[in-house]
């Protein structure tokens, strides 16, 4: 792969190219944008170019940048890079925690801990590059850097060695401290057009209707729909699961909620199993979370569509293939209640991210999504185990 082959991020790449052509490559970047829009791929290809011994420069006309530089793909640096063994290219991610001195065997944490930043970035920065002129660090999920990690990183961001280049990949800029942001050049990665995503999924072998649904569900990201497509091609029937789920949402009653939650959990397990086969580099905990999040995203999209139907704005609903069910769902709640339920579903995603037992999260959400006029609210205690409920009467 090369920089030229990055999908639909021409504007971000043009910003990078202009700085390179002017000889002003910064020591620290933040690549900011939604999950799956190509931040990591661009960071990889950009690093490969910065490390390349013999970059190829093309003169361009009528584009955003006058020159387009790319890695040669042939030099020793490029070959080592392609083999994932370039000594001057480092990736930093939270799963590395288990390889730090004091945390052997520790489970993947929710945040990007200071021990990882210290041992895999700060400690390595001070030694000079061995093969190329630069030494590059790409940190994934920078939005999960906690305050201690960011303060630790600040030391390098304030006085980086001249050969050093740090790229922070970030989905939520507001999570980074102003001091971190002010020391980095921010490169924004925009959403990818729906028709481009559909085209790509169809090339992979996905049918039009499924491709359009996955593209709309992903809202401008390419990474997740490509993974869903791979799951689909591996026989997981994620699309069928979504059809059943949306149908159920429009009809189920309070008494069916726990059964539906049980079914959802089984589906989550099936999806995660297949996902682990498709993506072998992500930790099991993260795969499970990602599968559960996908199911919650499906629920949120249905609720959102129902709200848009209520407001008579159905043009770009995600579940265009299940209009009838969406109308039924819209008939169950008014717009205000739907907005509350969407907020509940986002809360459920936050619970999943903080490791709350997912069975409880599903049960709680589905109990609250019915039309049952109950005065009872079920609320799982944080970090609860199965069966540990807080049952409170709303009016007491
Ligand atoms: Zn090269």
CSV table of C-alpha atoms and ligand atoms in Angstrom, one decimal:
chain,number,residue,atom,x,y,z
A,1,UNK,CA,0.0,0.0,0.0
A,2,UNK,CA,1.1,3.6,-0.5
A,3,UNK,CA,-0.2,7.1,0.4
A,4,UNK,CA,-1.9,7.4,-3.0
A,5,UNK,CA,-4.2,4.4,-2.2
A,6,UNK,CA,-5.7,5.9,0.9
A,7,UNK,CA,-9.5,6.1,0.4
A,8,UNK,CA,-11.1,9.5,0.2
A,9,UNK,CA,-8.9,11.5,2.5
A,10,UNK,CA,-7.4,13.8,-0.2
A,11,UNK,CA,-7.8,17.0,1.8
A,12,UNK,CA,-6.0,15.7,5.0
A,13,UNK,CA,-3.2,14.2,2.9
A,14,UNK,CA,-2.9,17.5,0.9
A,15,UNK,CA,-2.3,19.4,4.2
A,16,UNK,CA,0.5,16.8,5.1
A,17,UNK,CA,2.0,17.1,1.6
A,18,UNK,CA,2.1,20.9,1.7
A,19,UNK,CA,4.1,20.9,5.0
A,20,UNK,CA,6.5,18.3,3.6
A,21,UNK,CA,7.0,20.3,0.4
A,22,UNK,CA,7.8,23.4,2.5
A,23,UNK,CA,10.2,21.4,4.6
A,24,UNK,CA,8.1,22.0,7.7
A,25,UNK,CA,7.1,18.6,9.0
A,26,UNK,CA,6.0,19.1,12.6
A,27,UNK,CA,7.2,17.0,15.5
A,28,UNK,CA,3.7,16.2,16.7
A,29,UNK,CA,0.4,15.7,14.9
A,30,UNK,CA,-3.1,14.9,16.0
A,31,UNK,CA,-5.1,13.0,13.4
A,32,UNK,CA,-8.7,13.8,14.4
A,33,UNK,CA,-11.8,12.2,13.0
A,34,UNK,CA,-14.4,9.5,13.6
A,35,UNK,CA,-13.5,5.9,14.0
A,36,UNK,CA,-12.8,4.1,10.7
A,37,UNK,CA,-12.2,7.1,8.4
A,38,UNK,CA,-8.6,6.1,7.7
A,39,UNK,CA,-6.5,7.8,10.4
A,40,UNK,CA,-4.4,4.8,11.1
A,41,UNK,CA,-3.8,3.8,7.5
A,42,UNK,CA,-2.8,7.4,6.7
A,43,UNK,CA,-0.5,7.5,9.8
A,44,UNK,CA,1.2,4.3,8.6
A,45,UNK,CA,1.6,5.5,5.0
A,46,UNK,CA,2.8,8.9,6.1
A,47,UNK,CA,5.3,7.3,8.4
A,48,UNK,CA,6.5,5.0,5.7
A,49,UNK,CA,7.1,8.1,3.5
A,50,UNK,CA,8.9,10.0,6.2
A,51,UNK,CA,11.2,7.1,6.8
A,52,UNK,CA,11.7,6.2,3.1
A,53,UNK,CA,15.3,6.6,1.8
A,54,UNK,CA,14.2,7.4,-1.7
A,55,UNK,CA,10.8,9.1,-1.8
A,56,UNK,CA,9.1,9.6,-5.2
A,57,UNK,CA,7.9,13.1,-5.9
A,58,UNK,CA,5.4,13.8,-8.6
A,59,UNK,CA,4.5,17.3,-9.8
A,60,UNK,CA,0.8,17.7,-9.8
A,61,UNK,CA,-1.4,20.2,-11.5
A,62,UNK,CA,-4.8,21.4,-10.4
A,63,UNK,CA,-4.7,19.6,-7.1
A,64,UNK,CA,-4.6,20.8,-3.5
A,65,UNK,CA,-0.8,20.5,-3.4
A,66,UNK,CA,1.6,21.2,-6.1
A,67,UNK,CA,3.7,18.1,-5.3
A,68,UNK,CA,2.8,14.7,-4.2
A,69,UNK,CA,5.4,12.7,-2.4
A,70,UNK,CA,5.1,9.0,-1.7
A,71,UNK,CA,7.3,6.2,-0.4
A,72,UNK,CA,9.3,4.2,-3.0
A,73,UNK,CA,8.3,0.8,-1.7
A,74,UNK,CA,11.7,-0.6,-2.7
A,75,UNK,CA,14.4,0.8,-0.4
A,76,UNK,CA,15.5,-1.1,2.7
A,77,UNK,CA,13.4,1.2,4.9
A,78,UNK,CA,10.2,0.6,2.9
A,79,UNK,CA,10.9,-3.2,2.8
A,80,UNK,CA,11.4,-3.4,6.6
A,81,UNK,CA,8.3,-1.2,7.1
A,82,UNK,CA,6.2,-3.5,5.0
A,83,UNK,CA,7.5,-6.5,7.0
A,84,UNK,CA,6.4,-4.7,10.2
A,85,UNK,CA,9.9,-4.7,11.4
A,86,UNK,CA,11.1,-1.1,10.9
A,87,UNK,CA,13.3,-0.2,14.0
A,88,UNK,CA,12.3,3.5,13.9
A,89,UNK,CA,8.5,3.0,13.6
A,90,UNK,CA,6.6,2.4,16.9
A,91,UNK,CA,3.0,1.9,17.6
A,92,UNK,CA,1.6,2.7,21.0
A,93,UNK,CA,-1.7,1.3,22.2
A,94,UNK,CA,-3.4,0.3,25.4
A,95,UNK,CA,-3.0,-3.4,25.0
A,96,UNK,CA,0.7,-3.0,25.5
A,97,UNK,CA,0.0,-2.7,29.2
A,98,UNK,CA,0.6,-6.5,29.6
A,99,UNK,CA,4.2,-6.0,28.3
A,100,UNK,CA,5.1,-3.3,30.8
A,101,UNK,CA,7.4,-4.0,33.8
A,102,UNK,CA,4.8,-4.0,36.6
A,103,UNK,CA,1.7,-5.1,34.8
A,104,UNK,CA,2.3,-8.6,33.4
A,105,UNK,CA,-0.9,-10.4,32.5
A,106,UNK,CA,-3.0,-7.4,33.3
A,107,UNK,CA,-6.3,-7.2,31.4
A,108,UNK,CA,-6.7,-4.5,28.8
A,109,UNK,CA,-7.6,-1.2,30.6
A,110,UNK,CA,-10.3,1.2,29.5
A,111,UNK,CA,-7.9,4.1,29.3
A,112,UNK,CA,-4.4,4.5,27.8
A,113,UNK,CA,-2.3,4.2,30.9
A,114,UNK,CA,0.8,6.1,31.9
A,115,UNK,CA,3.0,3.0,32.1
A,116,UNK,CA,2.4,2.3,28.4
A,117,UNK,CA,3.3,5.9,27.5
A,118,UNK,CA,6.3,5.9,29.7
A,119,UNK,CA,7.8,2.6,28.6
A,120,UNK,CA,6.8,2.5,24.9
A,121,UNK,CA,7.2,6.2,24.1
A,122,UNK,CA,9.1,8.4,26.5
A,123,UNK,CA,11.8,5.8,27.3
A,124,UNK,CA,12.3,5.1,23.6
A,125,UNK,CA,12.3,8.7,22.3
A,126,UNK,CA,15.7,9.5,23.7
A,127,UNK,CA,17.6,7.0,21.6
A,128,UNK,CA,18.4,8.1,18.1
A,129,UNK,CA,16.9,6.4,15.0
A,130,UNK,CA,18.9,3.5,13.8
A,131,UNK,CA,18.0,3.3,10.1
A,132,UNK,CA,16.2,6.4,8.9
A,133,UNK,CA,16.5,10.1,9.7
A,134,UNK,CA,13.4,10.1,11.8
A,135,UNK,CA,11.9,8.1,14.6
A,136,UNK,CA,8.1,7.8,14.6
A,137,UNK,CA,5.5,7.0,17.2
A,138,UNK,CA,1.8,6.4,16.4
A,139,UNK,CA,-0.5,6.3,19.4
A,140,UNK,CA,-3.9,4.8,18.8
A,141,UNK,CA,-7.0,5.9,20.8
A,142,UNK,CA,-5.4,9.1,22.0
A,143,UNK,CA,-8.9,10.2,23.3
A,144,UNK,CA,-8.3,7.5,26.0
A,145,UNK,CA,-5.1,9.1,27.3
A,146,UNK,CA,-5.8,10.0,30.9
A,147,UNK,CA,-4.5,13.2,32.5
A,148,UNK,CA,-1.4,11.5,34.0
A,149,UNK,CA,-0.6,10.0,30.6
A,150,UNK,CA,-1.0,13.4,28.9
A,151,UNK,CA,1.1,15.1,31.4
A,152,UNK,CA,3.8,12.5,30.9
A,153,UNK,CA,3.6,12.9,27.2
A,154,UNK,CA,3.8,16.7,27.5
A,155,UNK,CA,7.5,16.5,28.4
A,156,UNK,CA,8.3,15.2,24.9
A,157,UNK,CA,5.8,17.4,23.1
A,158,UNK,CA,7.4,20.5,24.8
A,159,UNK,CA,10.9,19.6,23.8
A,160,UNK,CA,10.9,16.9,21.1
A,161,UNK,CA,14.3,15.7,19.8
A,162,UNK,CA,14.7,17.0,16.2
A,163,UNK,CA,14.4,13.5,14.7
A,164,UNK,CA,11.1,12.7,16.6
A,165,UNK,CA,7.6,12.6,15.1
A,166,UNK,CA,4.6,11.7,17.2
A,167,UNK,CA,1.2,11.1,15.7
A,168,UNK,CA,-1.8,10.9,18.0
A,169,UNK,CA,-4.9,9.3,16.5
A,170,UNK,CA,-8.0,10.7,18.2
A,171,UNK,CA,-11.8,10.3,17.7
A,172,UNK,CA,-12.7,12.9,20.3
A,173,UNK,CA,-10.6,16.1,20.4
A,174,UNK,CA,-12.4,17.4,23.5
A,175,UNK,CA,-10.9,14.6,25.5
A,176,UNK,CA,-7.4,16.0,25.1
A,177,UNK,CA,-6.0,18.7,27.3
A,178,UNK,CA,-5.5,22.2,25.8
A,179,UNK,CA,-1.8,21.9,26.6
A,180,UNK,CA,-1.6,18.7,24.5
A,181,UNK,CA,-3.5,20.1,21.6
A,182,UNK,CA,-1.6,23.3,21.4
A,183,UNK,CA,1.7,21.5,20.9
A,184,UNK,CA,0.4,19.4,18.0
A,185,UNK,CA,-0.7,20.1,14.4
A,186,UNK,CA,-4.3,19.0,14.1
A,187,UNK,CA,-5.2,17.3,10.9
A,188,UNK,CA,-8.9,16.7,10.4
A,189,UNK,CA,-10.2,13.6,8.7
A,190,UNK,CA,-13.7,14.2,7.4
A,191,UNK,CA,-16.5,11.6,6.9
A,192,UNK,CA,-16.5,9.6,3.7
A,193,UNK,CA,-19.4,10.0,1.2
A,194,UNK,CA,-22.1,7.3,1.4
A,195,UNK,CA,-21.9,6.3,-2.3
A,196,UNK,CA,-18.1,5.8,-2.0
A,197,UNK,CA,-18.6,3.4,1.0
A,198,UNK,CA,-21.4,1.5,-0.9
A,199,UNK,CA,-19.1,1.2,-3.9
A,200,UNK,CA,-16.3,-0.3,-1.8
A,201,UNK,CA,-18.6,-2.7,0.0
A,202,UNK,CA,-20.1,-3.9,-3.3
A,203,UNK,CA,-16.6,-4.5,-4.6
A,204,UNK,CA,-16.1,-6.7,-1.5
A,205,UNK,CA,-19.1,-8.8,-2.6
A,206,UNK,CA,-21.9,-7.3,-0.5
A,207,UNK,CA,-25.4,-6.7,-2.1
A,208,UNK,CA,-26.7,-3.2,-2.8
A,209,UNK,CA,-29.3,-3.2,0.0
A,210,UNK,CA,-26.9,-4.5,2.7
A,211,UNK,CA,-24.1,-2.2,1.5
A,212,UNK,CA,-26.4,0.8,1.7
A,213,UNK,CA,-27.6,-0.1,5.2
A,214,UNK,CA,-24.1,-0.7,6.5
A,215,UNK,CA,-22.9,2.6,4.9
A,216,UNK,CA,-25.7,4.6,6.6
A,217,UNK,CA,-25.2,2.9,9.9
A,218,UNK,CA,-21.5,3.8,9.8
A,219,UNK,CA,-22.3,7.5,9.1
A,220,UNK,CA,-19.2,8.3,7.0
A,221,UNK,CA,-16.7,5.8,8.5
A,222,UNK,CA,-15.2,3.2,6.2
A,223,UNK,CA,-13.5,0.9,8.8
A,224,UNK,CA,-16.6,-0.5,10.6
A,225,UNK,CA,-18.7,-1.2,7.5
A,226,UNK,CA,-15.7,-3.0,5.9
A,227,UNK,CA,-15.5,-5.2,9.0
A,228,UNK,CA,-19.3,-5.8,9.0
A,229,UNK,CA,-19.0,-6.7,5.4
A,230,UNK,CA,-16.2,-9.2,6.2
A,231,UNK,CA,-18.4,-10.7,9.0
A,232,UNK,CA,-21.3,-10.9,6.5
A,233,UNK,CA,-19.1,-12.7,4.0
A,234,UNK,CA,-17.9,-15.0,6.8
A,235,UNK,CA,-21.5,-16.1,7.2
A,236,UNK,CA,-22.4,-14.2,10.4
A,237,UNK,CA,-25.7,-12.8,9.0
A,238,UNK,CA,-25.3,-9.5,10.8
A,239,UNK,CA,-27.7,-7.9,8.4
A,240,UNK,CA,-30.4,-10.6,9.3
A,241,UNK,CA,-29.8,-10.0,13.0
A,242,UNK,CA,-30.4,-6.3,12.5
A,243,UNK,CA,-33.7,-7.0,10.6
A,244,UNK,CA,-34.9,-9.2,13.4
A,245,UNK,CA,-33.8,-6.7,16.0
A,246,UNK,CA,-35.5,-3.8,14.4
A,247,UNK,CA,-38.7,-5.9,14.0
A,248,UNK,CA,-38.6,-6.9,17.6
A,249,UNK,CA,-38.1,-3.3,18.7
A,250,UNK,CA,-41.3,-2.3,17.0
A,251,UNK,CA,-43.5,-5.0,18.6
A,252,UNK,CA,-42.1,-6.5,21.8
A,253,UNK,CA,-43.8,-6.1,25.2
A,254,UNK,CA,-42.4,-5.6,28.7
A,255,UNK,CA,-42.8,-9.3,29.5
A,256,UNK,CA,-40.6,-10.2,26.5
A,257,UNK,CA,-37.8,-7.8,27.3
A,258,UNK,CA,-35.5,-10.3,29.2
A,259,UNK,CA,-35.9,-12.9,26.6
A,260,UNK,CA,-35.0,-10.4,23.9
A,261,UNK,CA,-32.0,-9.4,25.9
A,262,UNK,CA,-30.9,-13.0,26.2
A,263,UNK,CA,-31.2,-13.4,22.4
A,264,UNK,CA,-29.2,-10.2,21.9
A,265,UNK,CA,-26.5,-11.5,24.1
A,266,UNK,CA,-26.3,-14.8,22.1
A,267,UNK,CA,-26.1,-12.8,18.9
A,268,UNK,CA,-23.3,-10.6,20.5
A,269,UNK,CA,-21.3,-13.8,21.3
A,270,UNK,CA,-21.8,-15.2,17.7
A,271,UNK,CA,-20.7,-11.9,16.2
A,272,UNK,CA,-17.7,-11.5,18.5
A,273,UNK,CA,-16.5,-15.0,17.7
A,274,UNK,CA,-16.6,-14.3,13.9
A,275,UNK,CA,-15.0,-10.9,14.5
A,276,UNK,CA,-12.1,-12.4,16.4
A,277,UNK,CA,-11.4,-14.5,13.3
A,278,UNK,CA,-11.5,-11.5,11.0
A,279,UNK,CA,-9.5,-9.2,13.2
A,280,UNK,CA,-6.7,-11.0,15.1
A,281,UNK,CA,-4.9,-7.9,16.3
A,282,UNK,CA,-7.6,-6.6,18.7
A,283,UNK,CA,-7.9,-7.9,22.2
A,284,UNK,CA,-10.9,-10.2,23.1
A,285,UNK,CA,-12.3,-7.6,25.5
A,286,UNK,CA,-12.3,-5.0,22.8
A,287,UNK,CA,-13.9,-7.3,20.2
A,288,UNK,CA,-16.7,-8.2,22.6
A,289,UNK,CA,-17.3,-4.6,23.4
A,290,UNK,CA,-17.2,-3.7,19.7
A,291,UNK,CA,-19.8,-6.4,18.9
A,292,UNK,CA,-22.1,-5.2,21.7
A,293,UNK,CA,-21.6,-1.6,20.6
A,294,UNK,CA,-22.6,-2.5,17.0
A,295,UNK,CA,-25.9,-4.0,18.3
A,296,UNK,CA,-26.6,-0.9,20.4
A,297,UNK,CA,-25.8,1.3,17.3
A,298,UNK,CA,-28.5,-0.7,15.4
A,299,UNK,CA,-30.9,0.0,18.2
A,300,UNK,CA,-30.0,3.7,18.3
A,301,UNK,CA,-30.4,4.0,14.5
A,302,UNK,CA,-33.9,2.5,14.7
A,303,UNK,CA,-34.9,4.9,17.5
A,304,UNK,CA,-33.4,7.8,15.6
A,305,UNK,CA,-35.2,6.8,12.4
A,306,UNK,CA,-38.5,6.6,14.4
A,307,UNK,CA,-37.8,10.1,15.7
A,308,UNK,CA,-37.2,11.4,12.2
A,309,UNK,CA,-40.4,9.7,11.0
A,310,UNK,CA,-42.3,11.5,13.8
A,311,UNK,CA,-40.8,14.8,12.5
A,312,UNK,CA,-41.7,13.8,8.9
A,313,UNK,CA,-38.0,13.8,7.8
A,314,UNK,CA,-37.6,10.3,6.4
A,315,UNK,CA,-35.3,11.0,3.5
A,316,UNK,CA,-32.1,9.7,4.9
A,317,UNK,CA,-33.2,7.2,7.5
A,318,UNK,CA,-30.8,4.4,8.2
A,319,UNK,CA,-33.4,1.6,8.1
A,320,UNK,CA,-34.8,2.5,4.7
A,321,UNK,CA,-35.3,-1.2,4.2
A,322,UNK,CA,-37.7,-1.6,7.1
A,323,UNK,CA,-39.8,1.5,6.8
A,324,UNK,CA,-43.0,-0.3,8.1
A,325,UNK,CA,-41.3,-1.4,11.3
A,326,UNK,CA,-39.9,2.1,11.8
A,327,UNK,CA,-43.3,3.6,11.4
A,328,UNK,CA,-44.7,1.1,14.0
A,329,UNK,CA,-41.9,2.1,16.4
A,330,UNK,CA,-42.7,5.8,15.8
A,331,UNK,CA,-46.3,5.0,16.7
A,332,UNK,CA,-45.3,3.7,20.1
A,333,UNK,CA,-43.5,6.9,21.4
A,334,UNK,CA,-43.7,10.6,20.8
A,335,UNK,CA,-40.6,12.5,19.7
A,336,UNK,CA,-39.7,13.5,23.2
A,337,UNK,CA,-39.8,10.0,24.6
A,338,UNK,CA,-37.8,8.8,21.6
A,339,UNK,CA,-35.1,11.4,22.4
A,340,UNK,CA,-35.0,10.1,26.0
A,341,UNK,CA,-34.7,6.5,24.8
A,342,UNK,CA,-31.9,7.5,22.5
A,343,UNK,CA,-30.1,9.1,25.4
A,344,UNK,CA,-30.6,5.8,27.4
A,345,UNK,CA,-29.0,3.8,24.6
A,346,UNK,CA,-26.0,6.1,24.5
A,347,UNK,CA,-25.8,5.7,28.3
A,348,UNK,CA,-25.8,2.0,27.8
A,349,UNK,CA,-22.8,2.3,25.4
A,350,UNK,CA,-20.9,4.3,28.1
A,351,UNK,CA,-21.7,1.6,30.6
A,352,UNK,CA,-20.3,-1.0,28.3
A,353,UNK,CA,-17.1,1.1,27.9
A,354,UNK,CA,-16.7,1.2,31.7
A,355,UNK,CA,-17.0,-2.6,31.9
A,356,UNK,CA,-20.5,-2.9,33.4
A,357,UNK,CA,-21.8,-6.5,32.9
A,358,UNK,CA,-23.3,-6.5,29.4
A,359,UNK,CA,-26.2,-8.8,30.3
A,360,UNK,CA,-27.4,-6.2,32.7
A,361,UNK,CA,-26.8,-3.4,30.2
A,362,UNK,CA,-29.0,-5.2,27.6
A,363,UNK,CA,-31.7,-6.1,30.1
A,364,UNK,CA,-31.9,-2.6,31.5
A,365,UNK,CA,-32.0,-1.0,28.1
A,366,UNK,CA,-34.7,-3.3,26.7
A,367,UNK,CA,-36.8,-3.1,29.8
A,368,UNK,CA,-36.8,0.7,29.4
A,369,UNK,CA,-37.5,0.6,25.7
A,370,UNK,CA,-40.9,-1.0,26.0
A,371,UNK,CA,-44.2,0.8,26.2
A,372,UNK,CA,-45.0,-0.7,29.5
A,373,UNK,CA,-46.4,2.1,31.7
A,374,UNK,CA,-44.6,0.7,34.7
A,375,UNK,CA,-43.5,2.9,37.5
A,376,UNK,CA,-40.6,0.6,38.1
A,377,UNK,CA,-37.1,1.5,36.9
A,378,UNK,CA,-34.5,-1.2,36.8
A,379,UNK,CA,-31.0,0.0,37.1
A,380,UNK,CA,-27.9,-2.1,37.2
A,381,UNK,CA,-25.3,-1.2,39.8
A,382,UNK,CA,-22.0,-0.2,38.3
A,383,UNK,CA,-19.6,-3.1,38.1
A,384,UNK,CA,-22.4,-5.4,39.2
A,385,UNK,CA,-22.5,-9.1,38.5
A,386,UNK,CA,-25.4,-11.0,37.0
A,387,UNK,CA,-28.5,-10.7,39.1
A,388,UNK,CA,-27.4,-7.8,41.2
A,389,UNK,CA,-30.2,-5.3,40.6
A,390,UNK,CA,-31.3,-2.0,42.1
A,391,UNK,CA,-35.0,-2.0,42.0
A,392,UNK,CA,-36.5,1.4,42.7
A,393,UNK,CA,-40.0,2.7,42.5
A,394,UNK,CA,-40.0,5.8,40.5
A,395,UNK,CA,-42.6,7.5,42.6
A,396,UNK,CA,-41.1,6.7,46.0
B,1,LIG,ZN1,11.5,3.7,0.2
